[in-house]
Structure formats: C-alpha cells, structure tokens
C-alpha cells in the first residue's frame, strides 16, 4: 500500500507516495513533479542512517539503520519500520522526497537512545516494492522470505549494534503493517510489541494461527478506501488483484482472544481535538491495564483515510483526495513509542 509523506509542521508541501495506484492524468503527474523538487534530510539532531546489506537466499537485502550518537550504557531498544506498497526504507525515514510521518522515529531514536532500522521490500507481481504478507489471494506481493529477513535483521542488530533482544519492536504501514502482523503471528516470541497502521489481517490467509501472546497497537481510519476498516477487497479499482482483509476491529478481536484480554476495556477515551477545521476524531480503546504488561490498543480515526495521523508531517489537500483525510490529533510515532516503551519480550497478562 502507499506510505504517506508530507512537508512538516506547516503542512504546505505536496504529499507524495511511491506507487500511486490509480493516480492518473494531470493530478498524478503534478503531484509527482512537485514532489521531486524537494529533497528531505534527517532531523538536524539525528545522525544520518547507515546502509547495511544482509545476505539472504533471495539475494542481498538492504537495510537503513539509524544509531543515536548518545545513549545510556548497555543494550538499546530496536524499532524496525516496514514501508508500504511501492515505498522504500529511505522513503519511510523521510530521506527520499519529503518527510514521512514515521520519520518522526529518527528524532525519537536520538532522544531516547533507540536503534531505528528500515529494510527495503522487494518487487512483487506489479513490479512495485512490498512485502510477502499473509494474503494468499493477492497477485502483487513478492515471494521473498520476509519473516526470515526480519529475523536476520534482529540477529544482526543484537550481534553487532548493541540491540536489546528483550526490547525489539516492529511497526509497519499498510502492506508493511500487514507484514508486521505476519511476523508477529509467526515469530512474535522475538518481539516485545507490534504496531500496524492502515492494515488488517487477511481473509484468505496463508499464515498459521497466532503463535504467542504479544502486545498490539492498531491504528486505522474508518474512511480508508485502500484497506477497508470493516474488511473487504484491498485497493481502489484493483479488481480483486490485491486480496481481501477482515478489517481492523476483527483483527483486534483475534489478538484479544489470543492474548486472553476479554471483557470490557481498561481504558476508552476520545483524544483531544486540535483543529476545529479537521473533521476527523480519534477514539482510543485499550485492553490490559498495565503499560508494562500485555496490552491491545486500538486507535480508531473516525473519518480518517489511508494515511498515518500526524501533527508535524502533513500531506497536502490535493493528496488527501487520493487517500482520504489525515488526522492531526496525534503523532503516530510518538503514540507507538508510548505504547512500546515499558514492554519487554515474553510478557503475560
């Protein structure tokens, strides 16, 4: 799926995404042309990510790794980010065109002493980069062993970059979010938490059942036309080529069942609304009372589209015509870090 990017706090830049499926004619060309005029850089306080290459059966796999220039002694938490369909590691970190919402992780990593890694997906059936998630009925995913790639990345970070194996967190957007869910299902015992944005579990799934309990953060918009909130076919005008999903709330239900988090939520609240002109509203629901324990959190963006919510990294009004409205009531990377921060591998309820 598409990975959102935007200018910054003032929101005057033109949003752009890799692989604008369905964007044709003047508007699509205009967005692409304007976007190529702006070159982004990491935040001034954040060291530039270094490029790594992992040898894998399908060939060399490229990873960008951001290492803070200061951190407490001892192992460091590791956050792995997975880009959307048609995206890249550079793009999700805000290095390819204009700043992406998840590029906020660079500033968080520098401030909190985290390692932040972003691998590149491989080309699928439509020749756009992506991930081999659980959808059996899609024609656009690559066939690569991306579960093995993520495990190899964790091994590399632990062995050579001081990553804490008890504090590994995985977050993805869209197709990257679906891949994050796949990894969590199959190898969740290697993670301390997972977050999926504008994503869902597959209806026709090639994956086994969820292997181990794991804390999950789900973020999605009820007006998402690419990965439908209530489930259904993925992608606009794709004629079923990209499979079907069960929906965000159904995904949360399955994880609650696996985690044993039944009954009423421990917390349910509407987030403060920042901008009267923003028609979206955000509802937070959390199952599991302890931040350091097993939790499921759902951030439902009423009226939100297929784009990461962000205060600092805004997409344009023109781009919103393609993907739907972007909420400005939260910074999604900061929300994810608040969810991950106290969690450790192997938690139980």
PDB file of C-alpha atoms in Angstrom, residues 42-311:
ATOM      1  CA  UNK A  42      17.014  13.618   8.575  1.00  0.00           C
ATOM      2  CA  UNK A  43      16.369  15.952  11.516  1.00  0.00           C
ATOM      3  CA  UNK A  44      19.456  18.029  12.262  1.00  0.00           C
ATOM      4  CA  UNK A  45      19.915  16.431  15.685  1.00  0.00           C
ATOM      5  CA  UNK A  46      19.745  12.881  14.268  1.00  0.00           C
ATOM      6  CA  UNK A  47      22.768  11.133  12.721  1.00  0.00           C
ATOM      7  CA  UNK A  48      22.190  10.005   9.144  1.00  0.00           C
ATOM      8  CA  UNK A  49      21.210   6.319   8.869  1.00  0.00           C
ATOM      9  CA  UNK A  50      23.883   3.908   7.705  1.00  0.00           C
ATOM     10  CA  UNK A  51      23.275   1.341   4.949  1.00  0.00           C
ATOM     11  CA  UNK A  52      23.637  -2.359   5.747  1.00  0.00           C
ATOM     12  CA  UNK A  53      23.384  -5.377   3.468  1.00  0.00           C
ATOM     13  CA  UNK A  54      22.072  -8.729   4.695  1.00  0.00           C
ATOM     14  CA  UNK A  55      22.811 -11.865   2.665  1.00  0.00           C
ATOM     15  CA  UNK A  56      19.573 -13.765   2.126  1.00  0.00           C
ATOM     16  CA  UNK A  57      18.532 -16.733  -0.057  1.00  0.00           C
ATOM     17  CA  UNK A  58      16.670 -14.389  -2.431  1.00  0.00           C
ATOM     18  CA  UNK A  59      19.765 -12.183  -2.736  1.00  0.00           C
ATOM     19  CA  UNK A  60      21.243  -9.205  -0.859  1.00  0.00           C
ATOM     20  CA  UNK A  61      18.738  -7.222   1.190  1.00  0.00           C
ATOM     21  CA  UNK A  62      19.312  -3.559   2.011  1.00  0.00           C
ATOM     22  CA  UNK A  63      18.581  -2.022   5.410  1.00  0.00           C
ATOM     23  CA  UNK A  64      18.973   1.513   6.732  1.00  0.00           C
ATOM     24  CA  UNK A  65      19.979   1.709  10.395  1.00  0.00           C
ATOM     25  CA  UNK A  66      19.936   4.907  12.475  1.00  0.00           C
ATOM     26  CA  UNK A  67      22.174   4.779  15.551  1.00  0.00           C
ATOM     27  CA  UNK A  68      21.907   7.568  18.153  1.00  0.00           C
ATOM     28  CA  UNK A  69      25.127   9.407  18.896  1.00  0.00           C
ATOM     29  CA  UNK A  70      24.483   9.173  22.605  1.00  0.00           C
ATOM     30  CA  UNK A  71      22.767   6.536  24.699  1.00  0.00           C
ATOM     31  CA  UNK A  72      22.961   5.013  28.177  1.00  0.00           C
ATOM     32  CA  UNK A  73      25.373   2.143  28.621  1.00  0.00           C
ATOM     33  CA  UNK A  74      24.026  -1.306  27.817  1.00  0.00           C
ATOM     34  CA  UNK A  75      21.774  -2.767  25.115  1.00  0.00           C
ATOM     35  CA  UNK A  76      19.481  -0.414  23.215  1.00  0.00           C
ATOM     36  CA  UNK A  77      15.862  -0.930  22.177  1.00  0.00           C
ATOM     37  CA  UNK A  78      15.414  -1.667  18.464  1.00  0.00           C
ATOM     38  CA  UNK A  79      12.498  -0.347  16.386  1.00  0.00           C
ATOM     39  CA  UNK A  80      12.012  -1.860  12.917  1.00  0.00           C
ATOM     40  CA  UNK A  81       9.866   0.051  10.395  1.00  0.00           C
ATOM     41  CA  UNK A  82       8.253  -1.522   7.313  1.00  0.00           C
ATOM     42  CA  UNK A  83       7.273   0.758   4.420  1.00  0.00           C
ATOM     43  CA  UNK A  84       4.081   0.496   2.413  1.00  0.00           C
ATOM     44  CA  UNK A  85       3.484  -0.985  -1.047  1.00  0.00           C
ATOM     45  CA  UNK A  86       5.643   0.889  -3.551  1.00  0.00           C
ATOM     46  CA  UNK A  87       7.709   2.545  -0.826  1.00  0.00           C
ATOM     47  CA  UNK A  88      11.275   2.154   0.412  1.00  0.00           C
ATOM     48  CA  UNK A  89      13.400   2.311   3.536  1.00  0.00           C
ATOM     49  CA  UNK A  90      14.657   5.763   2.550  1.00  0.00           C
ATOM     50  CA  UNK A  91      11.143   6.995   1.943  1.00  0.00           C
ATOM     51  CA  UNK A  92       9.686   5.813   5.263  1.00  0.00           C
ATOM     52  CA  UNK A  93      12.578   7.582   7.031  1.00  0.00           C
ATOM     53  CA  UNK A  94      11.888  10.820   5.136  1.00  0.00           C
ATOM     54  CA  UNK A  95      15.079  10.648   3.064  1.00  0.00           C
ATOM     55  CA  UNK A  96      13.691  10.092  -0.421  1.00  0.00           C
ATOM     56  CA  UNK A  97      11.397  13.055  -1.079  1.00  0.00           C
ATOM     57  CA  UNK A  98       9.679  14.931   1.728  1.00  0.00           C
ATOM     58  CA  UNK A  99       9.359  13.857   5.346  1.00  0.00           C
ATOM     59  CA  UNK A 100       7.166  10.832   6.055  1.00  0.00           C
ATOM     60  CA  UNK A 101       5.136  10.636   9.290  1.00  0.00           C
ATOM     61  CA  UNK A 102       7.103   7.619  10.510  1.00  0.00           C
ATOM     62  CA  UNK A 103      10.344   9.561  10.036  1.00  0.00           C
ATOM     63  CA  UNK A 104       9.480  11.001  13.454  1.00  0.00           C
ATOM     64  CA  UNK A 105      11.149   7.830  14.746  1.00  0.00           C
ATOM     65  CA  UNK A 106      14.557   9.335  13.885  1.00  0.00           C
ATOM     66  CA  UNK A 107      14.023  12.122  16.408  1.00  0.00           C
ATOM     67  CA  UNK A 108      12.598   9.670  18.954  1.00  0.00           C
ATOM     68  CA  UNK A 109      15.569   7.367  18.477  1.00  0.00           C
ATOM     69  CA  UNK A 110      18.050  10.177  19.012  1.00  0.00           C
ATOM     70  CA  UNK A 111      16.200  11.443  22.081  1.00  0.00           C
ATOM     71  CA  UNK A 112      15.573   8.055  23.698  1.00  0.00           C
ATOM     72  CA  UNK A 113      18.699   6.178  22.609  1.00  0.00           C
ATOM     73  CA  UNK A 114      16.950   3.742  20.244  1.00  0.00           C
ATOM     74  CA  UNK A 115      18.191   1.914  17.193  1.00  0.00           C
ATOM     75  CA  UNK A 116      15.812   2.523  14.268  1.00  0.00           C
ATOM     76  CA  UNK A 117      16.018   0.158  11.280  1.00  0.00           C
ATOM     77  CA  UNK A 118      14.115   0.135   7.989  1.00  0.00           C
ATOM     78  CA  UNK A 119      14.596  -2.647   5.416  1.00  0.00           C
ATOM     79  CA  UNK A 120      13.653  -2.436   1.732  1.00  0.00           C
ATOM     80  CA  UNK A 121      10.955  -4.719   0.384  1.00  0.00           C
ATOM     81  CA  UNK A 122      11.302  -6.495  -2.961  1.00  0.00           C
ATOM     82  CA  UNK A 123       9.334  -6.087  -6.183  1.00  0.00           C
ATOM     83  CA  UNK A 124       6.130  -8.099  -6.466  1.00  0.00           C
ATOM     84  CA  UNK A 125       3.851  -9.043  -9.330  1.00  0.00           C
ATOM     85  CA  UNK A 126       3.164  -5.403 -10.191  1.00  0.00           C
ATOM     86  CA  UNK A 127       6.914  -4.558 -10.112  1.00  0.00           C
ATOM     87  CA  UNK A 128       6.428  -2.355  -7.036  1.00  0.00           C
ATOM     88  CA  UNK A 129       8.288  -2.957  -3.801  1.00  0.00           C
ATOM     89  CA  UNK A 130       6.431  -4.616  -0.988  1.00  0.00           C
ATOM     90  CA  UNK A 131       6.224  -7.483   1.459  1.00  0.00           C
ATOM     91  CA  UNK A 132       5.095 -11.101   1.429  1.00  0.00           C
ATOM     92  CA  UNK A 133       2.303 -10.751   3.972  1.00  0.00           C
ATOM     93  CA  UNK A 134      -0.430 -13.299   4.766  1.00  0.00           C
ATOM     94  CA  UNK A 135      -2.752 -12.592   1.819  1.00  0.00           C
ATOM     95  CA  UNK A 136      -2.948 -15.755  -0.268  1.00  0.00           C
ATOM     96  CA  UNK A 137      -5.276 -14.113  -2.819  1.00  0.00           C
ATOM     97  CA  UNK A 138      -3.086 -11.159  -3.831  1.00  0.00           C
ATOM     98  CA  UNK A 139      -1.204 -11.001  -7.122  1.00  0.00           C
ATOM     99  CA  UNK A 140       1.041  -8.090  -6.142  1.00  0.00           C
ATOM    100  CA  UNK A 141       3.134  -9.349  -3.208  1.00  0.00           C
ATOM    101  CA  UNK A 142       6.692 -10.619  -3.686  1.00  0.00           C
ATOM    102  CA  UNK A 143       7.503 -14.245  -2.814  1.00  0.00           C
ATOM    103  CA  UNK A 144      10.504 -13.403  -0.615  1.00  0.00           C
ATOM    104  CA  UNK A 145      11.038 -14.826   2.861  1.00  0.00           C
ATOM    105  CA  UNK A 146      10.400 -11.578   4.690  1.00  0.00           C
ATOM    106  CA  UNK A 147       9.858 -13.314   8.018  1.00  0.00           C
ATOM    107  CA  UNK A 148      13.396 -14.644   7.657  1.00  0.00           C
ATOM    108  CA  UNK A 149      14.655 -11.192   6.673  1.00  0.00           C
ATOM    109  CA  UNK A 150      13.256  -9.545   9.803  1.00  0.00           C
ATOM    110  CA  UNK A 151      14.703 -12.302  12.000  1.00  0.00           C
ATOM    111  CA  UNK A 152      18.084 -11.878  10.303  1.00  0.00           C
ATOM    112  CA  UNK A 153      17.898  -8.126  10.890  1.00  0.00           C
ATOM    113  CA  UNK A 154      17.201  -8.676  14.592  1.00  0.00           C
ATOM    114  CA  UNK A 155      20.143 -11.098  14.804  1.00  0.00           C
ATOM    115  CA  UNK A 156      22.436  -8.577  13.082  1.00  0.00           C
ATOM    116  CA  UNK A 157      21.341  -5.712  15.343  1.00  0.00           C
ATOM    117  CA  UNK A 158      21.797  -7.778  18.508  1.00  0.00           C
ATOM    118  CA  UNK A 159      25.156  -9.232  17.490  1.00  0.00           C
ATOM    119  CA  UNK A 160      26.797  -6.138  16.035  1.00  0.00           C
ATOM    120  CA  UNK A 161      24.902  -2.993  17.046  1.00  0.00           C
ATOM    121  CA  UNK A 162      24.052  -3.461  20.699  1.00  0.00           C
ATOM    122  CA  UNK A 163      20.320  -4.125  20.320  1.00  0.00           C
ATOM    123  CA  UNK A 164      18.468  -5.461  23.349  1.00  0.00           C
ATOM    124  CA  UNK A 165      16.798  -8.778  22.358  1.00  0.00           C
ATOM    125  CA  UNK A 166      14.154  -8.187  25.028  1.00  0.00           C
ATOM    126  CA  UNK A 167      13.154  -4.802  23.539  1.00  0.00           C
ATOM    127  CA  UNK A 168      12.565  -5.315  19.817  1.00  0.00           C
ATOM    128  CA  UNK A 169       9.528  -3.505  18.378  1.00  0.00           C
ATOM    129  CA  UNK A 170       8.052  -3.788  14.873  1.00  0.00           C
ATOM    130  CA  UNK A 171       5.853  -1.199  13.137  1.00  0.00           C
ATOM    131  CA  UNK A 172       4.518  -1.046   9.589  1.00  0.00           C
ATOM    132  CA  UNK A 173       2.244   0.988   7.348  1.00  0.00           C
ATOM    133  CA  UNK A 174      -0.331  -0.629   5.043  1.00  0.00           C
ATOM    134  CA  UNK A 175       1.355  -3.588   3.264  1.00  0.00           C
ATOM    135  CA  UNK A 176       4.166  -3.039   5.776  1.00  0.00           C
ATOM    136  CA  UNK A 177       1.602  -3.185   8.575  1.00  0.00           C
ATOM    137  CA  UNK A 178       0.262  -6.457   7.194  1.00  0.00           C
ATOM    138  CA  UNK A 179       3.817  -7.797   7.104  1.00  0.00           C
ATOM    139  CA  UNK A 180       4.315  -6.676  10.697  1.00  0.00           C
ATOM    140  CA  UNK A 181       1.205  -8.655  11.622  1.00  0.00           C
ATOM    141  CA  UNK A 182       2.528 -11.702   9.765  1.00  0.00           C
ATOM    142  CA  UNK A 183       5.829 -11.553  11.612  1.00  0.00           C
ATOM    143  CA  UNK A 184       4.002 -11.092  14.914  1.00  0.00           C
ATOM    144  CA  UNK A 185       1.855 -14.147  14.159  1.00  0.00           C
ATOM    145  CA  UNK A 186       4.750 -16.408  13.193  1.00  0.00           C
ATOM    146  CA  UNK A 187       7.671 -15.084  15.245  1.00  0.00           C
ATOM    147  CA  UNK A 188       6.080 -12.856  17.858  1.00  0.00           C
ATOM    148  CA  UNK A 189       8.122 -14.502  20.585  1.00  0.00           C
ATOM    149  CA  UNK A 190      11.063 -12.442  19.260  1.00  0.00           C
ATOM    150  CA  UNK A 191       9.191  -9.159  19.762  1.00  0.00           C
ATOM    151  CA  UNK A 192       8.159  -7.010  22.715  1.00  0.00           C
ATOM    152  CA  UNK A 193       5.387  -5.294  20.723  1.00  0.00           C
ATOM    153  CA  UNK A 194       3.980  -4.684  17.252  1.00  0.00           C
ATOM    154  CA  UNK A 195       2.112  -1.775  15.651  1.00  0.00           C
ATOM    155  CA  UNK A 196       0.137  -1.797  12.387  1.00  0.00           C
ATOM    156  CA  UNK A 197      -1.165   1.352  10.673  1.00  0.00           C
ATOM    157  CA  UNK A 198      -3.845   1.220   7.947  1.00  0.00           C
ATOM    158  CA  UNK A 199      -3.515  -2.562   7.888  1.00  0.00           C
ATOM    159  CA  UNK A 200      -5.502  -5.706   8.626  1.00  0.00           C
ATOM    160  CA  UNK A 201      -5.270  -9.482   8.750  1.00  0.00           C
ATOM    161  CA  UNK A 202      -6.008 -11.432   5.582  1.00  0.00           C
ATOM    162  CA  UNK A 203      -9.354 -13.058   4.861  1.00  0.00           C
ATOM    163  CA  UNK A 204      -7.752 -15.873   2.843  1.00  0.00           C
ATOM    164  CA  UNK A 205      -4.612 -16.321   4.924  1.00  0.00           C
ATOM    165  CA  UNK A 206      -1.544 -18.403   4.193  1.00  0.00           C
ATOM    166  CA  UNK A 207      -0.318 -17.873   7.753  1.00  0.00           C
ATOM    167  CA  UNK A 208      -0.763 -20.151  10.754  1.00  0.00           C
ATOM    168  CA  UNK A 209      -2.639 -19.016  13.833  1.00  0.00           C
ATOM    169  CA  UNK A 210      -1.021 -16.503  16.180  1.00  0.00           C
ATOM    170  CA  UNK A 211       1.948 -18.297  17.766  1.00  0.00           C
ATOM    171  CA  UNK A 212       2.420 -16.387  21.030  1.00  0.00           C
ATOM    172  CA  UNK A 213       0.731 -13.629  23.045  1.00  0.00           C
ATOM    173  CA  UNK A 214       2.002 -10.182  22.089  1.00  0.00           C
ATOM    174  CA  UNK A 215       1.038  -6.555  22.699  1.00  0.00           C
ATOM    175  CA  UNK A 216      -0.529  -4.966  19.612  1.00  0.00           C
ATOM    176  CA  UNK A 217      -1.253  -1.355  18.615  1.00  0.00           C
ATOM    177  CA  UNK A 218      -3.697  -0.977  15.695  1.00  0.00           C
ATOM    178  CA  UNK A 219      -4.229   2.410  14.018  1.00  0.00           C
ATOM    179  CA  UNK A 220      -6.710   2.965  11.196  1.00  0.00           C
ATOM    180  CA  UNK A 221      -9.275   5.232   9.621  1.00  0.00           C
ATOM    181  CA  UNK A 222     -12.928   4.374   9.188  1.00  0.00           C
ATOM    182  CA  UNK A 223     -12.913   6.029   5.739  1.00  0.00           C
ATOM    183  CA  UNK A 224      -9.852   4.162   4.450  1.00  0.00           C
ATOM    184  CA  UNK A 225     -10.568   3.345   0.797  1.00  0.00           C
ATOM    185  CA  UNK A 226      -7.428   1.230   0.322  1.00  0.00           C
ATOM    186  CA  UNK A 227      -7.509  -1.161   3.292  1.00  0.00           C
ATOM    187  CA  UNK A 228     -11.186  -1.049   4.347  1.00  0.00           C
ATOM    188  CA  UNK A 229     -11.811  -0.553   8.056  1.00  0.00           C
ATOM    189  CA  UNK A 230     -14.665  -3.080   8.039  1.00  0.00           C
ATOM    190  CA  UNK A 231     -12.872  -5.504   5.729  1.00  0.00           C
ATOM    191  CA  UNK A 232     -13.215  -6.300   2.041  1.00  0.00           C
ATOM    192  CA  UNK A 233     -11.078  -6.021  -1.110  1.00  0.00           C
ATOM    193  CA  UNK A 234      -7.789  -4.134  -0.869  1.00  0.00           C
ATOM    194  CA  UNK A 235      -7.019  -1.249  -3.206  1.00  0.00           C
ATOM    195  CA  UNK A 236      -9.060   1.098  -5.350  1.00  0.00           C
ATOM    196  CA  UNK A 237     -10.020  -0.221  -8.775  1.00  0.00           C
ATOM    197  CA  UNK A 238      -7.821  -3.290  -8.345  1.00  0.00           C
ATOM    198  CA  UNK A 239     -10.463  -5.866  -9.402  1.00  0.00           C
ATOM    199  CA  UNK A 240      -9.520  -8.211  -6.585  1.00  0.00           C
ATOM    200  CA  UNK A 241      -5.826  -8.388  -7.542  1.00  0.00           C
ATOM    201  CA  UNK A 242      -4.715  -7.431  -4.055  1.00  0.00           C
ATOM    202  CA  UNK A 243      -6.802  -9.794  -1.980  1.00  0.00           C
ATOM    203  CA  UNK A 244      -9.229  -9.215   0.858  1.00  0.00           C
ATOM    204  CA  UNK A 245      -8.899  -8.391   4.566  1.00  0.00           C
ATOM    205  CA  UNK A 246     -11.068  -8.974   7.629  1.00  0.00           C
ATOM    206  CA  UNK A 247     -10.974  -5.392   8.945  1.00  0.00           C
ATOM    207  CA  UNK A 248      -9.324  -3.579  11.836  1.00  0.00           C
ATOM    208  CA  UNK A 249     -11.783  -4.405  14.594  1.00  0.00           C
ATOM    209  CA  UNK A 250     -11.933  -8.078  13.604  1.00  0.00           C
ATOM    210  CA  UNK A 251      -8.129  -8.147  13.688  1.00  0.00           C
ATOM    211  CA  UNK A 252      -8.132  -6.685  17.195  1.00  0.00           C
ATOM    212  CA  UNK A 253     -10.709  -9.274  18.294  1.00  0.00           C
ATOM    213  CA  UNK A 254      -8.485 -12.138  17.146  1.00  0.00           C
ATOM    214  CA  UNK A 255      -5.489 -10.750  19.005  1.00  0.00           C
ATOM    215  CA  UNK A 256      -7.538 -10.142  22.153  1.00  0.00           C
ATOM    216  CA  UNK A 257      -8.634 -13.775  22.055  1.00  0.00           C
ATOM    217  CA  UNK A 258      -5.031 -14.966  21.688  1.00  0.00           C
ATOM    218  CA  UNK A 259      -3.844 -12.642  24.451  1.00  0.00           C
ATOM    219  CA  UNK A 260      -6.693 -13.575  26.781  1.00  0.00           C
ATOM    220  CA  UNK A 261      -7.806  -9.948  27.090  1.00  0.00           C
ATOM    221  CA  UNK A 262     -11.544 -10.470  27.387  1.00  0.00           C
ATOM    222  CA  UNK A 263     -14.250  -8.286  28.833  1.00  0.00           C
ATOM    223  CA  UNK A 264     -14.515  -4.530  28.990  1.00  0.00           C
ATOM    224  CA  UNK A 265     -11.570  -2.325  28.013  1.00  0.00           C
ATOM    225  CA  UNK A 266      -9.351  -0.924  30.721  1.00  0.00           C
ATOM    226  CA  UNK A 267      -9.490   2.474  29.042  1.00  0.00           C
ATOM    227  CA  UNK A 268     -11.707   4.157  26.465  1.00  0.00           C
ATOM    228  CA  UNK A 269     -11.458   7.831  25.588  1.00  0.00           C
ATOM    229  CA  UNK A 270     -11.730  10.412  22.856  1.00  0.00           C
ATOM    230  CA  UNK A 271      -8.457  12.181  22.162  1.00  0.00           C
ATOM    231  CA  UNK A 272      -8.370  15.984  22.460  1.00  0.00           C
ATOM    232  CA  UNK A 273      -9.261  17.649  19.167  1.00  0.00           C
ATOM    233  CA  UNK A 274      -6.569  20.064  17.991  1.00  0.00           C
ATOM    234  CA  UNK A 275      -8.027  21.712  14.890  1.00  0.00           C
ATOM    235  CA  UNK A 276     -11.703  22.699  14.526  1.00  0.00           C
ATOM    236  CA  UNK A 277     -11.298  22.513  10.741  1.00  0.00           C
ATOM    237  CA  UNK A 278     -10.237  18.857  10.935  1.00  0.00           C
ATOM    238  CA  UNK A 279     -13.353  16.662  10.569  1.00  0.00           C
ATOM    239  CA  UNK A 280     -11.632  13.523  11.881  1.00  0.00           C
ATOM    240  CA  UNK A 281     -11.874  12.400  15.501  1.00  0.00           C
ATOM    241  CA  UNK A 282      -9.786   9.784  17.319  1.00  0.00           C
ATOM    242  CA  UNK A 283     -11.046   7.206  19.806  1.00  0.00           C
ATOM    243  CA  UNK A 284      -8.565   5.252  21.927  1.00  0.00           C
ATOM    244  CA  UNK A 285      -9.552   1.847  23.372  1.00  0.00           C
ATOM    245  CA  UNK A 286      -7.116  -0.208  25.452  1.00  0.00           C
ATOM    246  CA  UNK A 287      -7.450  -3.737  26.800  1.00  0.00           C
ATOM    247  CA  UNK A 288      -4.972  -4.602  29.544  1.00  0.00           C
ATOM    248  CA  UNK A 289      -4.449  -2.173  32.406  1.00  0.00           C
ATOM    249  CA  UNK A 290      -0.669  -2.210  32.814  1.00  0.00           C
ATOM    250  CA  UNK A 291       1.632  -0.361  30.347  1.00  0.00           C
ATOM    251  CA  UNK A 292       4.359  -2.814  31.269  1.00  0.00           C
ATOM    252  CA  UNK A 293       2.087  -5.792  30.723  1.00  0.00           C
ATOM    253  CA  UNK A 294       0.273  -7.390  27.820  1.00  0.00           C
ATOM    254  CA  UNK A 295      -1.989  -4.839  26.083  1.00  0.00           C
ATOM    255  CA  UNK A 296      -4.054  -4.342  22.942  1.00  0.00           C
ATOM    256  CA  UNK A 297      -4.696  -0.748  21.862  1.00  0.00           C
ATOM    257  CA  UNK A 298      -6.952   0.430  19.036  1.00  0.00           C
ATOM    258  CA  UNK A 299      -6.780   3.995  17.720  1.00  0.00           C
ATOM    259  CA  UNK A 300      -9.885   4.418  15.568  1.00  0.00           C
ATOM    260  CA  UNK A 301      -9.784   7.542  13.412  1.00  0.00           C
ATOM    261  CA  UNK A 302     -13.362   8.384  12.553  1.00  0.00           C
ATOM    262  CA  UNK A 303     -13.378   9.854   9.059  1.00  0.00           C
ATOM    263  CA  UNK A 304      -9.678   9.120   8.572  1.00  0.00           C
ATOM    264  CA  UNK A 305      -8.245   7.788   5.322  1.00  0.00           C
ATOM    265  CA  UNK A 306      -5.295   5.643   4.264  1.00  0.00           C
ATOM    266  CA  UNK A 307      -2.643   7.871   5.782  1.00  0.00           C
ATOM    267  CA  UNK A 308      -0.725   7.994   9.039  1.00  0.00           C
ATOM    268  CA  UNK A 309      -2.058  10.544  11.554  1.00  0.00           C
ATOM    269  CA  UNK A 310       0.487  13.256  12.216  1.00  0.00           C
ATOM    270  CA  UNK A 311       0.796  16.748  13.640  1.00  0.00           C
TER     271      UNK A 311
END
